[in-house]
XYZ file of C-alpha atoms in Angstrom:
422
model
C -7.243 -12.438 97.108
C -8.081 -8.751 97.625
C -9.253 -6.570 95.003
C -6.409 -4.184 95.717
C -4.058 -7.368 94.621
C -2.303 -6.264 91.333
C -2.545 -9.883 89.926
C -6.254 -9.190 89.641
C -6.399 -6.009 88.279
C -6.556 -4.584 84.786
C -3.581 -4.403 83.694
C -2.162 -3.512 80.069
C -1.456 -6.967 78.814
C -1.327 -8.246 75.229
C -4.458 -10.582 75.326
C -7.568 -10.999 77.800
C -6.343 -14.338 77.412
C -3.352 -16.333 76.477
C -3.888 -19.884 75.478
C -0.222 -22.254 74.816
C -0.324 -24.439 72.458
C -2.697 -25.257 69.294
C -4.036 -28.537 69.247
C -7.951 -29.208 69.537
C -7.718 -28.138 72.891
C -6.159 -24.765 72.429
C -7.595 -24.383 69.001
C -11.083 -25.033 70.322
C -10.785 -22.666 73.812
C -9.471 -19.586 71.145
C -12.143 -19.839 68.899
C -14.735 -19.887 72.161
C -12.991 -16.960 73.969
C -12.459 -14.643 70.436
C -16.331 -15.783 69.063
C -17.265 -13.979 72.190
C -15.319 -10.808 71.756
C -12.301 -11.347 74.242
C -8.514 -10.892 72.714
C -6.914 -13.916 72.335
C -2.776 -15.005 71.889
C -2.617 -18.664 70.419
C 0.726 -19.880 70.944
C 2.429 -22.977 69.520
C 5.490 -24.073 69.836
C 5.882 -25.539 66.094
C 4.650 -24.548 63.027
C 1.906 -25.868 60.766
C 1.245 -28.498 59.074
C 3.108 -30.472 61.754
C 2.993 -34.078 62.920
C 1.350 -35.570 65.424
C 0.990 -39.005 66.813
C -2.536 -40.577 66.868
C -5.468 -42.568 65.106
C -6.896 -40.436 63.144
C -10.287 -41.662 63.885
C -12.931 -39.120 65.385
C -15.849 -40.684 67.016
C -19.808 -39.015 66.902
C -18.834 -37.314 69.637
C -16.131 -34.922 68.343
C -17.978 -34.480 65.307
C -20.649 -32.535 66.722
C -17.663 -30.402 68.386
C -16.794 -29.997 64.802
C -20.252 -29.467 63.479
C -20.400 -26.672 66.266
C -17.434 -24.861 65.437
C -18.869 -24.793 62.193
C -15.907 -27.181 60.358
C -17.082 -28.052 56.495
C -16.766 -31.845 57.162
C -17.833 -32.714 53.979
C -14.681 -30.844 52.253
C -12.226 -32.915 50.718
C -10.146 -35.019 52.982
C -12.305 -35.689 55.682
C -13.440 -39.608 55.355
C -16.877 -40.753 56.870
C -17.458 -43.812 58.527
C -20.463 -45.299 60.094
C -19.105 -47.298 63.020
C -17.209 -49.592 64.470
C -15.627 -53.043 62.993
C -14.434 -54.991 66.261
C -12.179 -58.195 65.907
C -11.608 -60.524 68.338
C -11.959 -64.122 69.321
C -11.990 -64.957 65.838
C -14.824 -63.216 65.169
C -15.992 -59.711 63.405
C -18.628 -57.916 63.823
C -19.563 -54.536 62.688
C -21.757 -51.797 64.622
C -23.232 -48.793 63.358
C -22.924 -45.687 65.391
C -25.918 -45.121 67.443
C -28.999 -42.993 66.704
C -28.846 -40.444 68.925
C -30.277 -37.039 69.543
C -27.345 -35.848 71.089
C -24.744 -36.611 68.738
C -24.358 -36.960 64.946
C -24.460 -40.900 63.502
C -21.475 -40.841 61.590
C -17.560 -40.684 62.455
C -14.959 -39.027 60.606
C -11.101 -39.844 59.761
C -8.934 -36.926 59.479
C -4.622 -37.108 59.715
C -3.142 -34.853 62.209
C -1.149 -33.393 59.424
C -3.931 -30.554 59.103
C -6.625 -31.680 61.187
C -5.149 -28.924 64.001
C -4.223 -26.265 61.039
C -7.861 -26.376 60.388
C -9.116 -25.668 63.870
C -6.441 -23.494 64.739
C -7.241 -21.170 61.181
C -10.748 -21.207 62.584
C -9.753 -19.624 65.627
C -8.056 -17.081 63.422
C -11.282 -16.295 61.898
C -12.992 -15.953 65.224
C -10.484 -13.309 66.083
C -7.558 -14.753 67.844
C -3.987 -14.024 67.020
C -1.727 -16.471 66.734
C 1.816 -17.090 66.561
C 3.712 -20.529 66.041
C 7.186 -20.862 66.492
C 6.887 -19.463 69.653
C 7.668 -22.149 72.584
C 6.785 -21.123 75.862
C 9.282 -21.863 78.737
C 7.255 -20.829 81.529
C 5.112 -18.927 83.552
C 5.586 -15.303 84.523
C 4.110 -14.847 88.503
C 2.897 -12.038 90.495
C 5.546 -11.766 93.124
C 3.167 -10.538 96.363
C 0.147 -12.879 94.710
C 1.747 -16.435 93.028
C -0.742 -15.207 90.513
C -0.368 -16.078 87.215
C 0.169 -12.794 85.055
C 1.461 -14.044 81.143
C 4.379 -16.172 80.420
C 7.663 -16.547 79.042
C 9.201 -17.655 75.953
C 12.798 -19.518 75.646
C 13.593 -16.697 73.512
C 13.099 -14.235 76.641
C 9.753 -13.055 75.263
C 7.212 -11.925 77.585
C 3.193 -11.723 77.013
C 0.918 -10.883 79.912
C -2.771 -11.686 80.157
C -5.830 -12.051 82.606
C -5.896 -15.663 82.259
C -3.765 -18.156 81.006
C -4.639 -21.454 79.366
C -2.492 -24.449 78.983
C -2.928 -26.612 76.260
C 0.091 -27.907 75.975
C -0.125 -31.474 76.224
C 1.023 -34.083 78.518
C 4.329 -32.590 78.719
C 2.923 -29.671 79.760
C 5.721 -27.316 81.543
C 3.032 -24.473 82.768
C 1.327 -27.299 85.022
C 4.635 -28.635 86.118
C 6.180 -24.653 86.650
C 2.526 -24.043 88.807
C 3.411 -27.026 90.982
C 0.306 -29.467 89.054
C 2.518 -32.789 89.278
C 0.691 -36.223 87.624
C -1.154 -38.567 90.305
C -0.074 -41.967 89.980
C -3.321 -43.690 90.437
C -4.248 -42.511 87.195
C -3.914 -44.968 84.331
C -1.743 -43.912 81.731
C -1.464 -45.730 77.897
C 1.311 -45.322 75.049
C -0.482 -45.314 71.453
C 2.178 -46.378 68.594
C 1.192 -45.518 64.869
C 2.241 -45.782 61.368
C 0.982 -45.838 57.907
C 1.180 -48.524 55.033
C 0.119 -48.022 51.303
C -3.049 -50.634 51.517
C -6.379 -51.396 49.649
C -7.853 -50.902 52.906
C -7.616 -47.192 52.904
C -11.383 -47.115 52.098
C -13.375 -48.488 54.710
C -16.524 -47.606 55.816
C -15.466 -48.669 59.343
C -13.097 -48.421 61.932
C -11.240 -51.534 62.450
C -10.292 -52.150 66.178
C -8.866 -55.708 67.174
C -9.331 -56.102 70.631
C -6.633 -59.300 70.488
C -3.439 -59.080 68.857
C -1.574 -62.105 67.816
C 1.794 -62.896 66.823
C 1.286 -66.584 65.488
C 0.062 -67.913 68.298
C 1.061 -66.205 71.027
C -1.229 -63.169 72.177
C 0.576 -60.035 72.215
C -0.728 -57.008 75.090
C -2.867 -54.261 74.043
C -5.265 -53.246 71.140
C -4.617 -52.560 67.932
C -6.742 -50.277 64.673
C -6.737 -50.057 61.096
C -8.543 -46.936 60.293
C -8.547 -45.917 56.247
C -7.594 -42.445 55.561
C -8.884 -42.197 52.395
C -5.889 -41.393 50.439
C -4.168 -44.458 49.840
C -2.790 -45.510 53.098
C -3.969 -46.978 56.506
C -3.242 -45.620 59.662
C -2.686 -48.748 61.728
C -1.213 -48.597 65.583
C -1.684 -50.463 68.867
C -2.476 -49.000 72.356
C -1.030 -50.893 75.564
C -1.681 -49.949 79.228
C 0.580 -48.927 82.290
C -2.118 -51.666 83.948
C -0.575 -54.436 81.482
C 2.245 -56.015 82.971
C 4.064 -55.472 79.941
C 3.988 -52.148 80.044
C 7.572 -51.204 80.503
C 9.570 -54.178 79.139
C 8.417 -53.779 75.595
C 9.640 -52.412 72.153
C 6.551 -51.168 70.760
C 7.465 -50.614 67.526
C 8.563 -54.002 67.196
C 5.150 -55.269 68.584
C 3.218 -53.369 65.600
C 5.697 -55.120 63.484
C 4.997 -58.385 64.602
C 1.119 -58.129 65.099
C 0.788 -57.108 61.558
C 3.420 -59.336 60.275
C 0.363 -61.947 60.444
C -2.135 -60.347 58.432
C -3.220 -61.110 54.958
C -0.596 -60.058 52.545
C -2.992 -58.360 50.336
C -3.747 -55.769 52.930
C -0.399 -54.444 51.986
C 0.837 -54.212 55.429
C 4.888 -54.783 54.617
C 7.468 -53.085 55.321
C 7.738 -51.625 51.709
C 4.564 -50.217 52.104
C 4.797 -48.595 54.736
C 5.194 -44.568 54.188
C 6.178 -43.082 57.629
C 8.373 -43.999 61.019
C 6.635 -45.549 63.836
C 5.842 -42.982 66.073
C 4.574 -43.392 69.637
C 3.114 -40.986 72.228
C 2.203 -41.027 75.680
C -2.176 -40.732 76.583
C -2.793 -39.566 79.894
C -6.055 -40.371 81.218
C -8.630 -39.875 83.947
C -8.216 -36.171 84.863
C -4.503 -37.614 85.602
C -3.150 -33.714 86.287
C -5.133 -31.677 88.690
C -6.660 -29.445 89.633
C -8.053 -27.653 86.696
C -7.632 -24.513 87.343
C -5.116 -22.539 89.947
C -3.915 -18.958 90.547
C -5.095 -17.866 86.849
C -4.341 -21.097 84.740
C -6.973 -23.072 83.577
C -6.149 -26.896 82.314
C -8.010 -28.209 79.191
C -7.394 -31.464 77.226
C -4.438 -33.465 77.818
C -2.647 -31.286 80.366
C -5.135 -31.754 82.375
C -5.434 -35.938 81.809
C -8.841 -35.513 79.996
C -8.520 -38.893 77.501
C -11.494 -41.422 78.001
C -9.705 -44.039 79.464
C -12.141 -46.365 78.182
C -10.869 -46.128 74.485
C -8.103 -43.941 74.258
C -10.089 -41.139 72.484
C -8.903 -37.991 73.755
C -9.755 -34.767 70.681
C -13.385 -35.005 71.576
C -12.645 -34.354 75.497
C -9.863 -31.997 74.339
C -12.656 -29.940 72.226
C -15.483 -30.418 75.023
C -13.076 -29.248 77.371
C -11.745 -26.101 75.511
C -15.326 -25.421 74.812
C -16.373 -25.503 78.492
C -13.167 -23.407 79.543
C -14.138 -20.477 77.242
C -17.497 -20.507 78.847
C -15.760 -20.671 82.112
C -13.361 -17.735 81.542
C -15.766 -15.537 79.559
C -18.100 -15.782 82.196
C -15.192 -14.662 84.934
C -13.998 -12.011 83.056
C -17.166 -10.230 82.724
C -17.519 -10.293 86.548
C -16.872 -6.841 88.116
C -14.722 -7.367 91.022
C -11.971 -9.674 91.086
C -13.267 -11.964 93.801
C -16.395 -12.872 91.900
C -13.742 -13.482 88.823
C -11.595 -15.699 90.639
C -14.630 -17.708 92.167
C -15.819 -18.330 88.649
C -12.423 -19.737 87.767
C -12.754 -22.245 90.638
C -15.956 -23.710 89.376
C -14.375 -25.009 86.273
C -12.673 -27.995 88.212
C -16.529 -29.002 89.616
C -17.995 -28.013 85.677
C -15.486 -31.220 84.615
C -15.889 -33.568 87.416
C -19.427 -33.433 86.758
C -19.123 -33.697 82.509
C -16.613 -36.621 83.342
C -15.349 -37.454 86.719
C -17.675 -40.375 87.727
C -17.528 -41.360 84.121
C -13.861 -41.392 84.045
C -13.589 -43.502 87.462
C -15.646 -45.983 85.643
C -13.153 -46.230 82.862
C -10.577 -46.528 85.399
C -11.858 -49.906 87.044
C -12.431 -50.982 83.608
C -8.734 -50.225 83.055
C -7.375 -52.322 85.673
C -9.736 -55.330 84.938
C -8.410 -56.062 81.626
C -5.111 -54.958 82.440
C -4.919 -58.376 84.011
C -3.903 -61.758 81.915
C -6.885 -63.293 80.144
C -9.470 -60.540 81.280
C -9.484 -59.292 77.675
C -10.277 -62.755 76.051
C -12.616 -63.481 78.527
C -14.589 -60.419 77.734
C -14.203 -60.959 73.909
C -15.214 -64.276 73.511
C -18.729 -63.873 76.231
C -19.636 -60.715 74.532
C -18.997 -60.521 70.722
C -21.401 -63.506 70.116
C -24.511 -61.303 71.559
C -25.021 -58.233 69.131
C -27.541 -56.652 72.098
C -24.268 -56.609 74.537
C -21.747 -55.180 72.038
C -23.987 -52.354 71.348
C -24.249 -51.435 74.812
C -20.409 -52.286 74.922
C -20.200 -49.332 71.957
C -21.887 -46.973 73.912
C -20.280 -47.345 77.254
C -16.805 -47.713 75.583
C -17.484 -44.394 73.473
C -19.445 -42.238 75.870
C -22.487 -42.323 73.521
C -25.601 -41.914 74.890
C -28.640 -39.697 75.209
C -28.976 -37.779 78.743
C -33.060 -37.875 78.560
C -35.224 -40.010 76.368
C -32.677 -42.610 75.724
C -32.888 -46.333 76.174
C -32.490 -48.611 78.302
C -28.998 -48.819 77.584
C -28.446 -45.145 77.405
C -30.244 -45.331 81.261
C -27.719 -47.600 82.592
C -24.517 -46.105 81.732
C -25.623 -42.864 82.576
C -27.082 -43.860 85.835
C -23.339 -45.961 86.571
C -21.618 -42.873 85.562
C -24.012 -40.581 88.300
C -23.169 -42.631 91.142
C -19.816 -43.296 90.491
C -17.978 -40.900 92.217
C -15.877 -38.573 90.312
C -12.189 -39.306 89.287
């Protein structure tokens, strides 16, 4: 692209940057881009508080994304919890969250009701400018260049920019309009979630059962009960496009039935229960690439970036959003427009390395238990022997320490190293 190309110039546009859609991932790549002094347009498509399907439950690792963006986690609402409760083979057995340097020891439970308000209004305070109710319909392209120049609303709005950002989940029409289709050899999970009124809305742990039974018969997928502090339990189940049950299910009829079985004084009926069940679509494994292309960069789940390991997807959405900023800041401060647009290209390369061999790890992980009786093998050789399930915790969660860690810590970052990326 020459430097004579009027996609790369600099043009009167409303924002350095436009970033669609305010989740963790958009939330968290405003806040970056306007802390460092760039103009920023948040757009989102609803309007807060708003809804949003999902567990709740933030592991170590997006609390110090939290802690970073400077979140008061120890305001009202915002439930601790010091690890993990795992059920299975008839057993329990409870680990704490690791000591690490790297990452906080605690975990955090926080509804999606205002958990993306909050980072979104933090963005605000950094500087950006945003505007909900706005849904974006697609891009707007330089016609010599392909180059991405702002985008369109439904409502015939226009907004140009220097770079644009989609965060707009797995539905994500900027990808699809730039031609960013989803690769099928990517796993891809369906999370379903409710809430009942339950005694076991204080816990100290999260709950994950990594069998679910309905009498006797073993149902597919995991299930949680995470407490959110306020009365009510967020409970849900997560099932795999490796299962072969995958598409010839009613999932809201299999959260019905797995809990259906569980002590009545948990409360888990359906008079309890306070809200629809609501399911949504994880896509994993960098599932959407590449990350960045003719001026939009990918973060979060656009882009595929949910461990597929566990399902947890805000901390990559943060980590990502967080590395993006850095990316574009650092482009945008370049003076001609080739150096700009070779910065953009790294980004792709900046994740692979964060995640890809990590990811491709998860992925063979994925298909193993995503055959019949692989998932009661594992849980009934490895919850007896506390020494595994703690390095089963860290693997699972992404927990470890790059240097100075243990042996354990060694291991799964050595696996992840030579793995090659996803």
């Amino acid at each position: 692209m020459s430097e004579s190309d009027p996609a790369t110039q600099r043009v009167a546009a409303d924002a350095d940057v436009i970033v669609v859609g305010a989740g963790p991932a958009g939330s968290t790549t405003a806040y970056y881009l306007a802390q460092s002094g760039l103009s920023v347009l948040l757009l989102e498509k609803t309007r807060f508080p708003r809804e949003k399907v999902c567990g709740d439950g933030l592991t170590p690792r997006a609390v110090k994304e939290l802690l970073a963006m400077g979140v008061d986690v120890g305001a009202p609402g915002w439930v601790r919890n010091k690890g993990l409760r795992v059920v299975g083979g008839g057993r329990s057995f409870e680990l704490d969250w690791p000591e690490l340097q790297s990452y906080p020891d605690f975990g955090l439970v926080r509804t999606r009701h205002d958990f993306d308000q909050i980072l979104a209004d933090h963005a605000v305070k950094a500087g950006a400018t945003l505007l909900e109710g706005v849904n974006v319909a697609g891009p707007v392209l330089d016609e010599r260049s392909g180059y991405l120049t702002g985008v369109r609303t439904q409502d015939g709005e226009v907004y140009r920019s220097r770079v644009v950002v989609a965060a707009d989940g797995n539905s994500t029409r900027l990808s699809l309009a730039m031609g960013l289709h989803k690769r099928e050899d990517r796993p891809m999970g369906v999370a379903v979630r409710t809430y009942y009124t339950s005694p076991r809305h204080d816990d100290d742990f999260l709950e994950i059962w990594l069998e679910l039974w309905d009498g006797d018969r073993l149902l597919p997928g995991y299930g949680w009960i995470f407490g959110v502090g306020d009365g009510t339990a967020n409970v849900g189940l997560g099932l795999l496009n490796t299962s072969e049950s995958f598409k010839n299910i009613d999932y809201r009829d299999l959260v019905r039935r797995w809990v259906r079985h569980m002590p009545a004084e948990w409360g888990f009926t359906e008079e309890n229960r306070t809200t629809p069940i609501r399911g949504a679509a994880l896509p994993m494994a960098f599932n959407r690439q590449p990350h960045y292309t003719r001026g939009l960069v990918l973060v979060g789940d656009s882009g595929g970036m949910i461990n597929p390991f566990n399902g947890e997807g805000i901390a990559y959405a943060m980590e990502s959003g967080r590395m993006a900023a850095d990316t574009i800041v650092t482009a945008l401060s370049r003076p001609t427009a080739a150096e700009r647009e070779r910065t953009l290209r790294a980004y792709p390369a900046i994740l692979k390395d964060a995640y890809g061999g990590y990811f491709n790890l998860g992925r063979v992980f994925v298909e193993a238990i995503g055959k019949p009786g692989v998932m009661g093998f594992i849980t009934r050789h490895t919850l007896p022997h506390p020494v595994l399930m703690r390095f089963a915790m860290k693997l699972l969660a992404n927990l470890t320490d790059p240097r100075r860690g243990d042996a354990s810590d060694r291991i799964i970052n050595a696996l992840s190293k030579v793995t090659p990326p996803a």
